[in-house]
């Protein structure tokens, strides 16, 4: 498939080299800092769960999780510069509390006293052992997934068919997800409630009250994975589950995904910054940790380049998608993810009224395919130019599906003809799957016969976009702040975000020389 | 049809009344399901109705396999109902459409200061394309946004703005008008948020509150009074319409003496 366009290898190599330079300031920043959510993720890996009952008598989801209470208490007393592990496991090894839950209770009662130990060794050792148990659980889940895929089997063909459920109520989502799997979906994504990205905690428990999506909670993850395991057995193929590691709690959600055997996670280096106004520093630190966890868990990430094309023009700004894919790839590799785990995003968002729009789409999709031959690209349907004319929308989705098979996309998010109208109805999803199935059955192997003319329209367009991407990368890499400056300049999705603006900056802490994070140590240990 | 104000749907002949509709019933596919669909169609006034297509949803093994609990129908038929054009009610635009230069001139000569406009998307809604279309220079449908209007001072606060913050900013900047966008409508989030907005401004500023304008693709423009705001704009709104409305609502009709 990568051979469809003869991309200039010198230019491609140059693009990657520039992406590495542009991303370097981000990596440095991430290495030098921690965040409240990274530290909470450490406690979650060590098995701390539940909420403080004193923080509310409503449903559990509205109460403050223990991990938040403990991290806040450590921060108040000794700061987070050394990380949460040393003070917490110092309290445990020095006998102040018998267990992590007991220590949390003391925090709740206001009696816990934290200190950074002068001899860190005992605390380090205990922390490492506690966190290793969580990582072992993640490893076991990865092995279990491999086993289920071997016994039940993978979907029969590519692209994998990816479908969203979003009722707000996990108990309503489950039958919908099972129905979707029976009707042919290979991947189920449970989209999150609006507003969850801005919560600086992960709600607990099974939830039924989301808006335009369902809360990501450990219990919801567990319930849905179990339901999909049932339907996988019934269907004789492993149905994958997706959720979203974005917002203020990327690291924790990544840990929960690993603990509950989710298979794919939305995880973009910039989405939270651009589309939720989350502080860039916060996002970059959180993003790196969360990706290290995904790498370990064998999770496929999905990046969010498609979203840029909802606020920027899909032709004029096509090269920003390419640039972002290269940056996402770089940051992912740096965090330990391998090519097969990179569901780099792109989308069919060109104005259908524009002449040659379909050929332009093919050019852009083939460029992504050619640049990332081993990545399972995530192909996103038209949304921006969908209107209340659902009939035209159905046709457009058919062309989107066709472009997907012609250009060898890895994961196809099923487009809904009612995109501009409602969150999908049962029948919308069914009709959409029929559309996909028709195209895959009728033209699934058409890629074999599809060879754009060298020097022809598609070939030329792909090269133009690549050249524009390299130009832009040159400019970004030349700036000492690299990507951080590019985001401030409004390079992506024509949205400007300054490094000091946005939500969550107060949760970022510069690390002291004695800082210790057992999770980072264990996750980095295995990396090549 | 005789007096020209009564019409019926048009299939391929005047007066045939033909319509097409589709829906899903929670009934397994089969003759009983088709009968149920016919019954519904008749109650909707479609008579005679034809179920031209039906298939099961949710069964195992792909298309309409066994065990489907739902059936999807496509129905064609002739509706009995007549449409009386004389009785149609719409929110007619109650103000003249002005060009940007007319808007600027009106503000300059009759208000004699710039018109302060604040825009935001409130609650957890992160959809900014709509409010940007109205406010940003780039505009929408070939019309420039309000930022282009020389006599307007426009601040776009972006998305996920809290109502309390918005009230404070409006007061600090002495906003003449506050423009709010709401796109997510699940569980009527847009209506709840709009009422909250209206309530907060009423409480904080009473009669001296700025003009409140909300917009979004699923709003019914006739709902303004019910929601406690001054004006509601729906899908496809252009910046020019909004600017013209602001002039009619905020700029005195005559030059001050
Ligand atoms: C682009 C988009 C996004 C982008 C937004 C980027 C951005 N910065 O805005 C991203 C990818 C971030 C996004 C996210 C989500 N989205 Co979205 N998104 C869309 C999409 C594709 C287009 C919306 C758009 O930009 N329209 C173009 C503008 C110009 O039109 P408009 O908003 O209607 O505005 C016009 C008028 O309404 C009016 N107007 C609007 N506001 C105002 C204000 C004033 C004062 C005035 C006068 C006029 C006015 O004037 C404008 C010009 O005519 C729609 C689907 C569609 N095709 O409509 C879904 C859609 C709106 N999204 C939807 C959902 C559910 C979400 C998510 C909640 C999904 C999730 N659970 O994660 C998240 C939102 C999270 C959040 N916190 O809000 C649903 C909403 C369903 C509903 N009715 O409740 C839709 C309809 C898709 C769907 N079918 O499910 N989305």
PDB file of N, CA, C and O in Angstrom, chain B residues 112-155:
ATOM      1  N   UNK B 112     -23.653  57.084  19.253  1.00  0.00           N
ATOM      2  CA  UNK B 112     -22.521  57.991  19.504  1.00  0.00           C
ATOM      3  C   UNK B 112     -21.451  57.422  20.434  1.00  0.00           C
ATOM      4  O   UNK B 112     -20.780  58.169  21.136  1.00  0.00           O
ATOM      5  N   UNK B 113     -21.372  56.130  20.450  1.00  0.00           N
ATOM      6  CA  UNK B 113     -20.240  55.461  21.101  1.00  0.00           C
ATOM      7  C   UNK B 113     -20.218  54.076  20.511  1.00  0.00           C
ATOM      8  O   UNK B 113     -21.171  53.662  19.842  1.00  0.00           O
ATOM      9  N   UNK B 114     -19.142  53.343  20.778  1.00  0.00           N
ATOM     10  CA  UNK B 114     -19.154  52.024  20.159  1.00  0.00           C
ATOM     11  C   UNK B 114     -20.034  51.073  20.961  1.00  0.00           C
ATOM     12  O   UNK B 114     -20.270  51.260  22.161  1.00  0.00           O
ATOM     13  N   UNK B 115     -20.542  50.095  20.248  1.00  0.00           N
ATOM     14  CA  UNK B 115     -21.446  49.113  20.829  1.00  0.00           C
ATOM     15  C   UNK B 115     -20.584  47.962  21.351  1.00  0.00           C
ATOM     16  O   UNK B 115     -19.802  47.383  20.609  1.00  0.00           O
ATOM     17  N   UNK B 116     -20.730  47.655  22.644  1.00  0.00           N
ATOM     18  CA  UNK B 116     -19.865  46.632  23.232  1.00  0.00           C
ATOM     19  C   UNK B 116     -20.572  45.275  23.218  1.00  0.00           C
ATOM     20  O   UNK B 116     -21.649  45.113  23.794  1.00  0.00           O
ATOM     21  N   UNK B 117     -19.940  44.321  22.532  1.00  0.00           N
ATOM     22  CA  UNK B 117     -20.543  43.005  22.358  1.00  0.00           C
ATOM     23  C   UNK B 117     -19.628  41.937  22.944  1.00  0.00           C
ATOM     24  O   UNK B 117     -18.434  41.902  22.642  1.00  0.00           O
ATOM     25  N   UNK B 118     -20.184  41.089  23.782  1.00  0.00           N
ATOM     26  CA  UNK B 118     -19.429  39.963  24.348  1.00  0.00           C
ATOM     27  C   UNK B 118     -20.014  38.684  23.790  1.00  0.00           C
ATOM     28  O   UNK B 118     -21.232  38.556  23.703  1.00  0.00           O
ATOM     29  N   UNK B 119     -19.140  37.734  23.478  1.00  0.00           N
ATOM     30  CA  UNK B 119     -19.648  36.451  22.999  1.00  0.00           C
ATOM     31  C   UNK B 119     -19.011  35.316  23.761  1.00  0.00           C
ATOM     32  O   UNK B 119     -17.872  35.430  24.215  1.00  0.00           O
ATOM     33  N   UNK B 120     -19.731  34.215  23.917  1.00  0.00           N
ATOM     34  CA  UNK B 120     -19.174  33.057  24.620  1.00  0.00           C
ATOM     35  C   UNK B 120     -20.039  31.842  24.365  1.00  0.00           C
ATOM     36  O   UNK B 120     -21.178  31.942  23.917  1.00  0.00           O
ATOM     37  N   UNK B 121     -19.453  30.713  24.680  1.00  0.00           N
ATOM     38  CA  UNK B 121     -20.180  29.466  24.664  1.00  0.00           C
ATOM     39  C   UNK B 121     -20.169  29.016  26.123  1.00  0.00           C
ATOM     40  O   UNK B 121     -19.092  28.918  26.723  1.00  0.00           O
ATOM     41  N   UNK B 122     -21.329  28.813  26.740  1.00  0.00           N
ATOM     42  CA  UNK B 122     -21.337  28.589  28.194  1.00  0.00           C
ATOM     43  C   UNK B 122     -21.468  27.109  28.546  1.00  0.00           C
ATOM     44  O   UNK B 122     -21.692  26.279  27.679  1.00  0.00           O
ATOM     45  N   UNK B 123     -21.340  26.842  29.829  1.00  0.00           N
ATOM     46  CA  UNK B 123     -21.467  25.476  30.322  1.00  0.00           C
ATOM     47  C   UNK B 123     -20.270  24.654  29.878  1.00  0.00           C
ATOM     48  O   UNK B 123     -19.169  25.169  29.743  1.00  0.00           O
ATOM     49  N   UNK B 124     -20.496  23.366  29.620  1.00  0.00           N
ATOM     50  CA  UNK B 124     -19.380  22.523  29.215  1.00  0.00           C
ATOM     51  C   UNK B 124     -19.318  22.395  27.697  1.00  0.00           C
ATOM     52  O   UNK B 124     -18.551  21.620  27.164  1.00  0.00           O
ATOM     53  N   UNK B 125     -20.139  23.145  27.015  1.00  0.00           N
ATOM     54  CA  UNK B 125     -20.184  23.056  25.559  1.00  0.00           C
ATOM     55  C   UNK B 125     -18.907  23.644  24.956  1.00  0.00           C
ATOM     56  O   UNK B 125     -18.540  24.774  25.246  1.00  0.00           O
ATOM     57  N   UNK B 126     -18.211  22.869  24.143  1.00  0.00           N
ATOM     58  CA  UNK B 126     -16.934  23.325  23.574  1.00  0.00           C
ATOM     59  C   UNK B 126     -17.049  23.646  22.089  1.00  0.00           C
ATOM     60  O   UNK B 126     -16.051  23.780  21.400  1.00  0.00           O
ATOM     61  N   UNK B 127     -18.259  23.746  21.571  1.00  0.00           N
ATOM     62  CA  UNK B 127     -18.438  24.058  20.147  1.00  0.00           C
ATOM     63  C   UNK B 127     -18.356  25.558  19.940  1.00  0.00           C
ATOM     64  O   UNK B 127     -19.240  26.296  20.358  1.00  0.00           O
ATOM     65  N   UNK B 128     -17.304  25.994  19.280  1.00  0.00           N
ATOM     66  CA  UNK B 128     -17.097  27.425  19.099  1.00  0.00           C
ATOM     67  C   UNK B 128     -17.309  27.871  17.660  1.00  0.00           C
ATOM     68  O   UNK B 128     -17.296  29.058  17.375  1.00  0.00           O
ATOM     69  N   UNK B 129     -17.455  26.920  16.751  1.00  0.00           N
ATOM     70  CA  UNK B 129     -17.502  27.311  15.342  1.00  0.00           C
ATOM     71  C   UNK B 129     -18.697  28.241  15.081  1.00  0.00           C
ATOM     72  O   UNK B 129     -18.594  29.194  14.320  1.00  0.00           O
ATOM     73  N   UNK B 130     -19.812  27.977  15.760  1.00  0.00           N
ATOM     74  CA  UNK B 130     -21.013  28.792  15.556  1.00  0.00           C
ATOM     75  C   UNK B 130     -20.829  30.227  16.019  1.00  0.00           C
ATOM     76  O   UNK B 130     -21.079  31.175  15.271  1.00  0.00           O
ATOM     77  N   UNK B 131     -20.358  30.407  17.232  1.00  0.00           N
ATOM     78  CA  UNK B 131     -20.187  31.769  17.736  1.00  0.00           C
ATOM     79  C   UNK B 131     -19.063  32.471  16.970  1.00  0.00           C
ATOM     80  O   UNK B 131     -19.150  33.665  16.672  1.00  0.00           O
ATOM     81  N   UNK B 132     -18.024  31.715  16.615  1.00  0.00           N
ATOM     82  CA  UNK B 132     -16.953  32.297  15.800  1.00  0.00           C
ATOM     83  C   UNK B 132     -17.499  32.783  14.456  1.00  0.00           C
ATOM     84  O   UNK B 132     -17.078  33.819  13.945  1.00  0.00           O
ATOM     85  N   UNK B 133     -18.406  32.007  13.888  1.00  0.00           N
ATOM     86  CA  UNK B 133     -18.971  32.383  12.591  1.00  0.00           C
ATOM     87  C   UNK B 133     -19.666  33.738  12.688  1.00  0.00           C
ATOM     88  O   UNK B 133     -19.633  34.541  11.762  1.00  0.00           O
ATOM     89  N   UNK B 134     -20.281  33.996  13.828  1.00  0.00           N
ATOM     90  CA  UNK B 134     -20.998  35.252  14.008  1.00  0.00           C
ATOM     91  C   UNK B 134     -20.027  36.390  14.351  1.00  0.00           C
ATOM     92  O   UNK B 134     -20.189  37.520  13.892  1.00  0.00           O
ATOM     93  N   UNK B 135     -19.014  36.087  15.148  1.00  0.00           N
ATOM     94  CA  UNK B 135     -18.161  37.159  15.674  1.00  0.00           C
ATOM     95  C   UNK B 135     -16.870  37.394  14.883  1.00  0.00           C
ATOM     96  O   UNK B 135     -16.477  38.534  14.664  1.00  0.00           O
ATOM     97  N   UNK B 136     -16.197  36.320  14.505  1.00  0.00           N
ATOM     98  CA  UNK B 136     -14.857  36.498  13.937  1.00  0.00           C
ATOM     99  C   UNK B 136     -14.881  37.207  12.591  1.00  0.00           C
ATOM    100  O   UNK B 136     -15.826  37.057  11.818  1.00  0.00           O
ATOM    101  N   UNK B 137     -13.792  37.900  12.339  1.00  0.00           N
ATOM    102  CA  UNK B 137     -13.607  38.618  11.085  1.00  0.00           C
ATOM    103  C   UNK B 137     -14.033  37.773   9.886  1.00  0.00           C
ATOM    104  O   UNK B 137     -14.756  38.216   9.004  1.00  0.00           O
ATOM    105  N   UNK B 138     -13.587  36.528   9.894  1.00  0.00           N
ATOM    106  CA  UNK B 138     -13.812  35.644   8.761  1.00  0.00           C
ATOM    107  C   UNK B 138     -15.292  35.481   8.447  1.00  0.00           C
ATOM    108  O   UNK B 138     -15.689  35.414   7.277  1.00  0.00           O
ATOM    109  N   UNK B 139     -16.131  35.432   9.474  1.00  0.00           N
ATOM    110  CA  UNK B 139     -17.567  35.430   9.251  1.00  0.00           C
ATOM    111  C   UNK B 139     -18.140  34.127   8.760  1.00  0.00           C
ATOM    112  O   UNK B 139     -17.596  33.055   9.009  1.00  0.00           O
ATOM    113  N   UNK B 140     -19.239  34.218   8.025  1.00  0.00           N
ATOM    114  CA  UNK B 140     -20.008  33.038   7.657  1.00  0.00           C
ATOM    115  C   UNK B 140     -20.825  33.336   6.406  1.00  0.00           C
ATOM    116  O   UNK B 140     -21.349  34.438   6.258  1.00  0.00           O
ATOM    117  N   UNK B 141     -20.921  32.356   5.533  1.00  0.00           N
ATOM    118  CA  UNK B 141     -21.746  32.468   4.324  1.00  0.00           C
ATOM    119  C   UNK B 141     -21.434  33.744   3.540  1.00  0.00           C
ATOM    120  O   UNK B 141     -22.335  34.436   3.073  1.00  0.00           O
ATOM    121  N   UNK B 142     -20.158  34.082   3.466  1.00  0.00           N
ATOM    122  CA  UNK B 142     -19.760  35.235   2.684  1.00  0.00           C
ATOM    123  C   UNK B 142     -19.930  36.572   3.393  1.00  0.00           C
ATOM    124  O   UNK B 142     -19.585  37.617   2.846  1.00  0.00           O
ATOM    125  N   UNK B 143     -20.473  36.565   4.609  1.00  0.00           N
ATOM    126  CA  UNK B 143     -20.610  37.821   5.357  1.00  0.00           C
ATOM    127  C   UNK B 143     -19.530  37.904   6.427  1.00  0.00           C
ATOM    128  O   UNK B 143     -19.242  36.914   7.088  1.00  0.00           O
ATOM    129  N   UNK B 144     -18.971  39.094   6.602  1.00  0.00           N
ATOM    130  CA  UNK B 144     -17.959  39.264   7.652  1.00  0.00           C
ATOM    131  C   UNK B 144     -18.621  39.240   9.029  1.00  0.00           C
ATOM    132  O   UNK B 144     -19.756  39.676   9.192  1.00  0.00           O
ATOM    133  N   UNK B 145     -17.846  38.740  10.021  1.00  0.00           N
ATOM    134  CA  UNK B 145     -18.376  38.693  11.380  1.00  0.00           C
ATOM    135  C   UNK B 145     -18.375  40.056  12.054  1.00  0.00           C
ATOM    136  O   UNK B 145     -17.855  41.045  11.507  1.00  0.00           O
ATOM    137  N   UNK B 146     -18.942  40.117  13.253  1.00  0.00           N
ATOM    138  CA  UNK B 146     -19.125  41.413  13.927  1.00  0.00           C
ATOM    139  C   UNK B 146     -17.803  42.144  14.206  1.00  0.00           C
ATOM    140  O   UNK B 146     -17.773  43.364  14.303  1.00  0.00           O
ATOM    141  N   UNK B 147     -16.711  41.383  14.337  1.00  0.00           N
ATOM    142  CA  UNK B 147     -15.409  42.032  14.558  1.00  0.00           C
ATOM    143  C   UNK B 147     -15.063  42.988  13.426  1.00  0.00           C
ATOM    144  O   UNK B 147     -14.247  43.894  13.580  1.00  0.00           O
ATOM    145  N   UNK B 148     -15.659  42.741  12.277  1.00  0.00           N
ATOM    146  CA  UNK B 148     -15.378  43.578  11.116  1.00  0.00           C
ATOM    147  C   UNK B 148     -16.049  44.955  11.222  1.00  0.00           C
ATOM    148  O   UNK B 148     -15.639  45.910  10.592  1.00  0.00           O
ATOM    149  N   UNK B 149     -17.072  45.038  12.066  1.00  0.00           N
ATOM    150  CA  UNK B 149     -17.840  46.287  12.161  1.00  0.00           C
ATOM    151  C   UNK B 149     -17.063  47.293  12.999  1.00  0.00           C
ATOM    152  O   UNK B 149     -16.832  47.082  14.194  1.00  0.00           O
ATOM    153  N   UNK B 150     -16.679  48.419  12.359  1.00  0.00           N
ATOM    154  CA  UNK B 150     -15.829  49.415  12.991  1.00  0.00           C
ATOM    155  C   UNK B 150     -16.426  49.954  14.292  1.00  0.00           C
ATOM    156  O   UNK B 150     -15.724  50.228  15.247  1.00  0.00           O
ATOM    157  N   UNK B 151     -17.730  50.082  14.341  1.00  0.00           N
ATOM    158  CA  UNK B 151     -18.359  50.720  15.491  1.00  0.00           C
ATOM    159  C   UNK B 151     -18.703  49.730  16.606  1.00  0.00           C
ATOM    160  O   UNK B 151     -19.358  50.089  17.571  1.00  0.00           O
ATOM    161  N   UNK B 152     -18.289  48.473  16.408  1.00  0.00           N
ATOM    162  CA  UNK B 152     -18.551  47.501  17.490  1.00  0.00           C
ATOM    163  C   UNK B 152     -17.236  47.122  18.151  1.00  0.00           C
ATOM    164  O   UNK B 152     -16.220  46.982  17.503  1.00  0.00           O
ATOM    165  N   UNK B 153     -17.323  46.967  19.466  1.00  0.00           N
ATOM    166  CA  UNK B 153     -16.172  46.488  20.223  1.00  0.00           C
ATOM    167  C   UNK B 153     -16.510  45.068  20.646  1.00  0.00           C
ATOM    168  O   UNK B 153     -17.361  44.873  21.510  1.00  0.00           O
ATOM    169  N   UNK B 154     -15.853  44.115  20.005  1.00  0.00           N
ATOM    170  CA  UNK B 154     -16.276  42.732  20.185  1.00  0.00           C
ATOM    171  C   UNK B 154     -15.238  41.937  20.966  1.00  0.00           C
ATOM    172  O   UNK B 154     -14.049  42.008  20.661  1.00  0.00           O
ATOM    173  N   UNK B 155     -15.660  41.209  21.972  1.00  0.00           N
ATOM    174  CA  UNK B 155     -14.757  40.282  22.652  1.00  0.00           C
ATOM    175  C   UNK B 155     -15.382  38.899  22.638  1.00  0.00           C
ATOM    176  O   UNK B 155     -16.518  38.713  23.083  1.00  0.00           O
TER     177      UNK B 155
END
